[in-house]
Short mmCIF file of C-alpha atoms in Angstrom, two decimals:
data_model
loop_
_atom_site.label_atom_id
_atom_site.label_comp_id
_atom_site.label_asym_id
_atom_site.label_seq_id
_atom_site.Cartn_x
_atom_site.Cartn_y
_atom_site.Cartn_z
CA UNK O 218 0.00 -0.01 0.00
CA UNK O 219 1.41 3.45 -0.93
CA UNK O 220 1.52 6.07 1.81
CA UNK O 221 1.83 9.82 1.44
CA UNK O 222 5.33 11.17 0.94
CA UNK O 223 6.39 8.54 -1.63
CA UNK O 224 6.98 5.68 0.84
CA UNK O 225 5.66 2.14 0.85
CA UNK O 226 4.73 0.35 4.05
CA UNK O 227 5.42 -3.33 3.98
CA UNK O 228 4.98 -6.07 6.60
CA UNK O 229 8.29 -7.69 7.51
CA UNK O 230 8.90 -11.22 8.73
CA UNK O 231 7.81 -10.64 12.30
CA UNK O 232 4.87 -8.40 11.48
CA UNK O 233 6.66 -5.16 12.33
CA UNK O 234 6.19 -2.09 10.10
CA UNK O 235 8.97 -0.33 8.33
CA UNK O 236 9.03 2.59 5.93
CA UNK O 237 11.09 1.89 2.83
CA UNK O 238 11.88 3.95 -0.21
CA UNK O 239 9.55 3.51 -3.16
CA UNK O 240 12.56 3.51 -5.47
CA UNK O 241 14.29 0.63 -3.68
CA UNK O 242 15.52 -1.96 -6.21
CA UNK O 243 16.27 -5.67 -6.17
CA UNK O 244 19.37 -7.37 -7.49
CA UNK O 245 17.82 -7.57 -10.97
CA UNK O 246 16.79 -3.89 -10.90
CA UNK O 247 13.06 -4.43 -10.29
CA UNK O 248 10.89 -2.76 -7.69
CA UNK O 249 9.41 -5.03 -5.03
CA UNK O 250 5.98 -5.07 -6.72
CA UNK O 251 7.29 -5.50 -10.28
CA UNK O 252 7.00 -8.62 -12.45
CA UNK O 253 9.91 -9.87 -14.48
CA UNK O 254 9.65 -9.33 -18.24
CA UNK O 255 6.83 -11.67 -19.29
CA UNK O 256 6.46 -12.86 -22.88
CA UNK O 257 3.92 -15.27 -24.37
CA UNK O 258 4.52 -16.71 -27.83
CA UNK O 259 1.66 -18.69 -29.39
CA UNK O 260 2.19 -21.31 -32.10
CA UNK O 261 5.58 -22.23 -30.67
CA UNK O 262 5.32 -25.75 -32.12
CA UNK O 263 3.22 -27.00 -35.01
CA UNK O 264 1.30 -30.16 -34.06
CA UNK O 265 -0.69 -29.49 -30.85
CA UNK O 266 -3.99 -27.61 -30.90
CA UNK O 267 -2.39 -25.10 -28.53
CA UNK O 268 1.34 -24.44 -28.19
CA UNK O 269 2.90 -21.62 -26.16
CA UNK O 270 6.31 -20.52 -25.02
CA UNK O 271 5.96 -18.50 -21.83
CA UNK O 272 8.89 -16.56 -20.42
CA UNK O 273 9.13 -15.03 -16.95
CA UNK O 274 12.53 -13.44 -17.14
CA UNK O 275 15.02 -16.29 -17.54
CA UNK O 276 12.39 -18.95 -16.75
CA UNK O 277 11.09 -20.47 -19.99
CA UNK O 278 8.33 -23.09 -20.20
CA UNK O 279 6.80 -24.72 -23.26
CA UNK O 280 3.08 -25.37 -22.72
CA UNK O 281 1.12 -27.48 -25.20
CA UNK O 282 -2.53 -28.51 -25.25
CA UNK O 283 -3.36 -31.70 -27.18
CA UNK O 284 -6.88 -32.87 -27.97
CA UNK O 285 -7.74 -36.56 -28.02
CA UNK O 286 -11.04 -38.35 -28.49
CA UNK O 287 -12.26 -40.28 -25.48
CA UNK O 288 -11.84 -39.93 -21.72
CA UNK O 289 -10.31 -42.07 -18.96
CA UNK O 290 -12.18 -45.34 -18.21
CA UNK O 291 -13.70 -43.96 -15.00
CA UNK O 292 -15.19 -41.05 -17.03
CA UNK O 293 -16.74 -43.04 -19.88
CA UNK O 294 -20.47 -42.76 -20.65
CA UNK O 295 -20.74 -39.68 -18.43
CA UNK O 296 -21.02 -37.20 -21.27
CA UNK O 297 -18.25 -35.21 -19.62
CA UNK O 298 -14.86 -34.32 -20.95
CA UNK O 299 -11.59 -34.28 -19.05
CA UNK O 300 -8.52 -32.07 -18.68
CA UNK O 301 -5.25 -33.40 -17.40
CA UNK O 302 -1.73 -31.98 -17.07
CA UNK O 303 1.84 -33.15 -16.91
CA UNK O 304 4.87 -31.12 -15.84
CA UNK O 305 8.53 -31.92 -16.40
CA UNK O 306 11.93 -30.25 -16.49
CA UNK O 307 14.53 -30.83 -19.17
CA UNK O 308 17.74 -32.31 -17.72
CA UNK O 309 19.75 -29.10 -18.36
CA UNK O 310 17.00 -26.69 -17.29
CA UNK O 311 19.00 -25.82 -14.17
CA UNK O 312 22.69 -25.15 -13.47
CA UNK O 313 23.28 -28.79 -12.62
CA UNK O 314 21.99 -31.48 -14.99
CA UNK O 315 19.33 -33.72 -13.49
CA UNK O 316 18.55 -37.13 -14.90
CA UNK O 317 15.31 -37.73 -16.75
CA UNK O 318 12.62 -39.22 -14.53
CA UNK O 319 11.56 -41.50 -17.39
CA UNK O 320 15.05 -43.09 -17.28
CA UNK O 321 14.90 -43.42 -13.51
CA UNK O 322 11.57 -45.19 -13.86
CA UNK O 323 9.88 -43.10 -11.19
CA UNK O 324 8.14 -39.74 -11.25
CA UNK O 325 9.27 -37.57 -8.36
CA UNK O 326 6.92 -36.18 -5.74
CA UNK O 327 7.55 -32.57 -6.78
CA UNK O 328 6.73 -33.39 -10.40
CA UNK O 329 3.48 -35.09 -9.40
CA UNK O 330 2.50 -32.21 -7.10
CA UNK O 331 3.04 -29.58 -9.79
CA UNK O 332 1.28 -31.64 -12.47
CA UNK O 333 -1.77 -31.94 -10.25
CA UNK O 334 -1.64 -28.23 -9.42
CA UNK O 335 -1.67 -27.30 -13.12
CA UNK O 336 -4.56 -29.65 -13.81
CA UNK O 337 -6.62 -28.38 -10.88
CA UNK O 338 -5.95 -24.77 -11.80
CA UNK O 339 -7.08 -25.10 -15.43
CA UNK O 340 -10.09 -27.31 -14.66
CA UNK O 341 -11.35 -24.42 -12.54
CA UNK O 342 -12.00 -22.32 -15.67
CA UNK O 343 -13.59 -24.76 -18.09
CA UNK O 344 -16.98 -26.44 -18.38
CA UNK O 345 -16.05 -30.08 -18.85
CA UNK O 346 -19.59 -30.92 -19.97
CA UNK O 347 -19.08 -28.70 -23.02
CA UNK O 348 -16.13 -30.81 -24.18
CA UNK O 349 -18.19 -33.92 -24.72
CA UNK O 350 -16.19 -37.07 -24.15
CA UNK O 351 -12.91 -35.54 -25.30
CA UNK O 352 -9.71 -34.98 -23.35
CA UNK O 353 -7.40 -31.99 -23.36
CA UNK O 354 -3.89 -32.89 -22.17
CA UNK O 355 -1.65 -30.03 -21.06
CA UNK O 356 2.08 -30.68 -21.18
CA UNK O 357 4.33 -28.16 -19.48
CA UNK O 358 8.04 -28.67 -20.08
CA UNK O 359 10.55 -26.39 -18.41
CA UNK O 360 13.27 -25.45 -20.88
CA UNK O 361 15.10 -23.18 -18.46
CA UNK O 362 14.45 -22.64 -14.76
CA UNK O 363 15.08 -19.48 -12.77
CA UNK O 364 12.32 -19.65 -10.16
CA UNK O 365 8.55 -19.65 -10.59
CA UNK O 366 8.34 -22.54 -13.06
CA UNK O 367 4.94 -23.75 -11.79
CA UNK O 368 3.38 -20.29 -11.92
CA UNK O 369 4.79 -19.66 -15.40
CA UNK O 370 3.45 -23.06 -16.49
CA UNK O 371 -0.08 -22.26 -15.27
CA UNK O 372 -0.06 -18.83 -16.92
CA UNK O 373 1.14 -20.24 -20.25
CA UNK O 374 -1.08 -23.32 -20.09
CA UNK O 375 -4.16 -21.09 -19.91
CA UNK O 376 -3.27 -19.56 -23.27
CA UNK O 377 -2.55 -23.00 -24.79
CA UNK O 378 -5.90 -24.22 -23.43
CA UNK O 379 -7.68 -21.26 -25.01
CA UNK O 380 -6.19 -22.16 -28.39
CA UNK O 381 -7.24 -25.79 -27.94
CA UNK O 382 -10.79 -24.67 -27.23
CA UNK O 383 -10.75 -22.56 -30.41
CA UNK O 384 -9.62 -25.67 -32.32
CA UNK O 385 -12.40 -27.81 -30.82
CA UNK O 386 -15.00 -25.15 -31.62
CA UNK O 387 -13.85 -25.01 -35.22
CA UNK O 388 -14.13 -28.82 -35.40
CA UNK O 389 -17.73 -28.63 -34.13
CA UNK O 390 -16.95 -30.69 -31.05
CA UNK O 391 -18.16 -28.33 -28.34
CA UNK O 392 -21.63 -28.34 -26.83
CA UNK O 393 -20.97 -24.75 -25.72
CA UNK O 394 -18.84 -22.60 -28.05
CA UNK O 395 -17.51 -20.66 -25.05
CA UNK O 396 -16.76 -23.20 -22.33
CA UNK O 397 -14.10 -21.10 -20.58
CA UNK O 398 -15.66 -19.08 -17.78
CA UNK O 399 -12.68 -17.04 -16.62
CA UNK O 400 -8.98 -16.41 -17.16
CA UNK O 401 -6.35 -18.14 -15.02
CA UNK O 402 -2.90 -16.83 -14.12
CA UNK O 403 -0.43 -17.60 -11.36
CA UNK O 404 2.43 -15.73 -9.73
CA UNK O 405 4.86 -16.23 -6.88
CA UNK O 406 5.27 -13.80 -4.01
CA UNK O 407 7.48 -13.95 -0.97
CA UNK O 408 9.21 -12.19 1.88
CA UNK O 409 12.90 -11.68 1.16
CA UNK O 410 15.13 -9.63 3.47
CA UNK O 411 12.00 -8.64 5.36
CA UNK O 412 10.28 -7.23 2.26
CA UNK O 413 7.25 -8.48 0.32
CA UNK O 414 8.43 -9.16 -3.21
CA UNK O 415 6.58 -10.26 -6.32
CA UNK O 416 7.63 -12.90 -8.86
CA UNK O 417 10.74 -14.36 -7.24
CA UNK O 418 13.70 -15.52 -9.34
CA UNK O 419 15.75 -18.43 -7.99
CA UNK O 420 18.21 -16.13 -6.22
CA UNK O 421 15.39 -14.74 -4.05
CA UNK O 422 13.30 -17.90 -3.86
CA UNK O 423 16.18 -19.93 -2.48
CA UNK O 424 16.56 -17.64 0.54
CA UNK O 425 13.00 -16.36 1.10
CA UNK O 426 11.69 -16.23 4.65
CA UNK O 427 8.17 -16.77 3.27
CA UNK O 428 7.34 -18.29 -0.11
CA UNK O 429 3.86 -18.38 -1.70
CA UNK O 430 2.30 -19.28 -5.05
CA UNK O 431 -1.07 -17.78 -5.90
CA UNK O 432 -3.41 -18.97 -8.67
CA UNK O 433 -6.12 -16.42 -9.42
CA UNK O 434 -8.93 -15.68 -11.85
CA UNK O 435 -9.71 -12.47 -13.68
CA UNK O 436 -13.00 -12.26 -11.75
CA UNK O 437 -11.10 -11.60 -8.54
CA UNK O 438 -11.40 -15.07 -7.02
CA UNK O 439 -8.70 -17.57 -5.99
CA UNK O 440 -8.11 -21.04 -7.28
CA UNK O 441 -5.27 -22.05 -4.98
CA UNK O 442 -2.74 -20.62 -2.52
CA UNK O 443 0.44 -22.47 -1.56
CA UNK O 444 2.26 -20.63 1.19
CA UNK O 445 5.04 -21.62 3.56
CA UNK O 446 7.05 -19.97 6.27
CA UNK O 447 10.44 -21.23 5.15
CA UNK O 448 12.49 -19.69 7.93
CA UNK O 449 9.94 -18.69 10.55
CA UNK O 450 6.28 -17.96 11.14
CA UNK O 451 4.61 -14.90 9.68
CA UNK O 452 1.61 -12.79 10.75
CA UNK O 453 -1.78 -12.33 9.08
CA UNK O 454 -0.85 -8.77 8.09
CA UNK O 455 2.05 -10.06 5.99
CA UNK O 456 -0.20 -12.62 4.33
CA UNK O 457 -2.65 -9.88 3.39
CA UNK O 458 0.16 -7.79 1.86
CA UNK O 459 1.43 -10.77 -0.08
CA UNK O 460 -2.05 -11.47 -1.47
CA UNK O 461 -2.48 -7.82 -2.45
CA UNK O 462 0.80 -7.95 -4.33
CA UNK O 463 -0.11 -11.25 -6.00
CA UNK O 464 -3.53 -9.98 -7.15
CA UNK O 465 -1.91 -6.87 -8.64
CA UNK O 466 0.64 -9.06 -10.43
CA UNK O 467 -2.08 -11.36 -11.73
CA UNK O 468 -3.93 -8.40 -13.20
CA UNK O 469 -0.87 -7.54 -15.24
CA UNK O 470 -0.55 -11.17 -16.36
CA UNK O 471 -4.18 -11.17 -17.52
CA UNK O 472 -3.42 -8.15 -19.67
CA UNK O 473 -0.46 -9.96 -21.25
CA UNK O 474 -2.58 -13.07 -21.88
CA UNK O 475 -5.32 -10.97 -23.48
CA UNK O 476 -2.79 -9.26 -25.72
CA UNK O 477 -1.42 -12.62 -26.85
CA UNK O 478 -4.89 -14.07 -27.48
CA UNK O 479 -5.99 -11.02 -29.45
CA UNK O 480 -3.87 -12.25 -32.34
CA UNK O 481 -5.36 -14.74 -34.87
CA UNK O 482 -5.16 -18.45 -34.17
CA UNK O 483 -1.54 -19.32 -35.10
CA UNK O 484 -2.28 -22.61 -36.97
CA UNK O 485 -4.77 -24.06 -39.36
CA UNK O 486 -8.21 -24.76 -37.99
CA UNK O 487 -10.14 -27.92 -38.97
CA UNK O 488 -12.88 -26.05 -40.85
CA UNK O 489 -10.25 -24.23 -42.92
CA UNK O 490 -8.58 -27.54 -43.83
CA UNK O 491 -11.92 -28.97 -44.98
CA UNK O 492 -12.37 -26.16 -47.51
CA UNK O 493 -9.13 -26.90 -49.35
#
């Protein structure tokens, strides 16, 4: 919250109040409430119905949305569609190469947790009944990691999902031509050096006193909050300030998503192919 005189009051780790300069900068030059440079590129690959490269600073994630006929066995004959998600990191996405989980023969707990988070987040915005018995599979692959990979994946996956819905509508496979009820974006926020900071890179995330991921809708509601006191407890007042910062960041992400989606569909739609 901005106070008179050009200062910003922020809750610190123990709930105390401190006046800090509004021009204070982080190691990467950003203000505390500033997102990294965010870019969304649609049509990043050719084959999926939706394909996006999303960049949050040095974090880069490829998000694809593939459409398949049919649903899981437990969903059959329900008339409902399904949306699922998988998350993975390329071996050289971080400073130290990590082996592929497919080679190890076991999917790690973190990978499963993030995959489920992405699926839950995107199912919150779509009417599965409108899909018929079709499945949309979201695949989020981290090409380069510098903090906030799960929030970048959710933000990019929403755009890929939107393109997949456009594809399904063109193919005449939707019971409702507009099955998406709201926009979805996610952003990280934390307390670093006693200050609430938005969109943490790895350098800040690795030493944050409090770390939180927020998934929000453009209607002002929340899908999920993941928050942890990494080094100590934190008061309700700090939580409120973190949520205020996250909501403001999400609003900026919605604007970037809208700008990306304002461009024409980047591939060839089924109805256009049929006319050739």
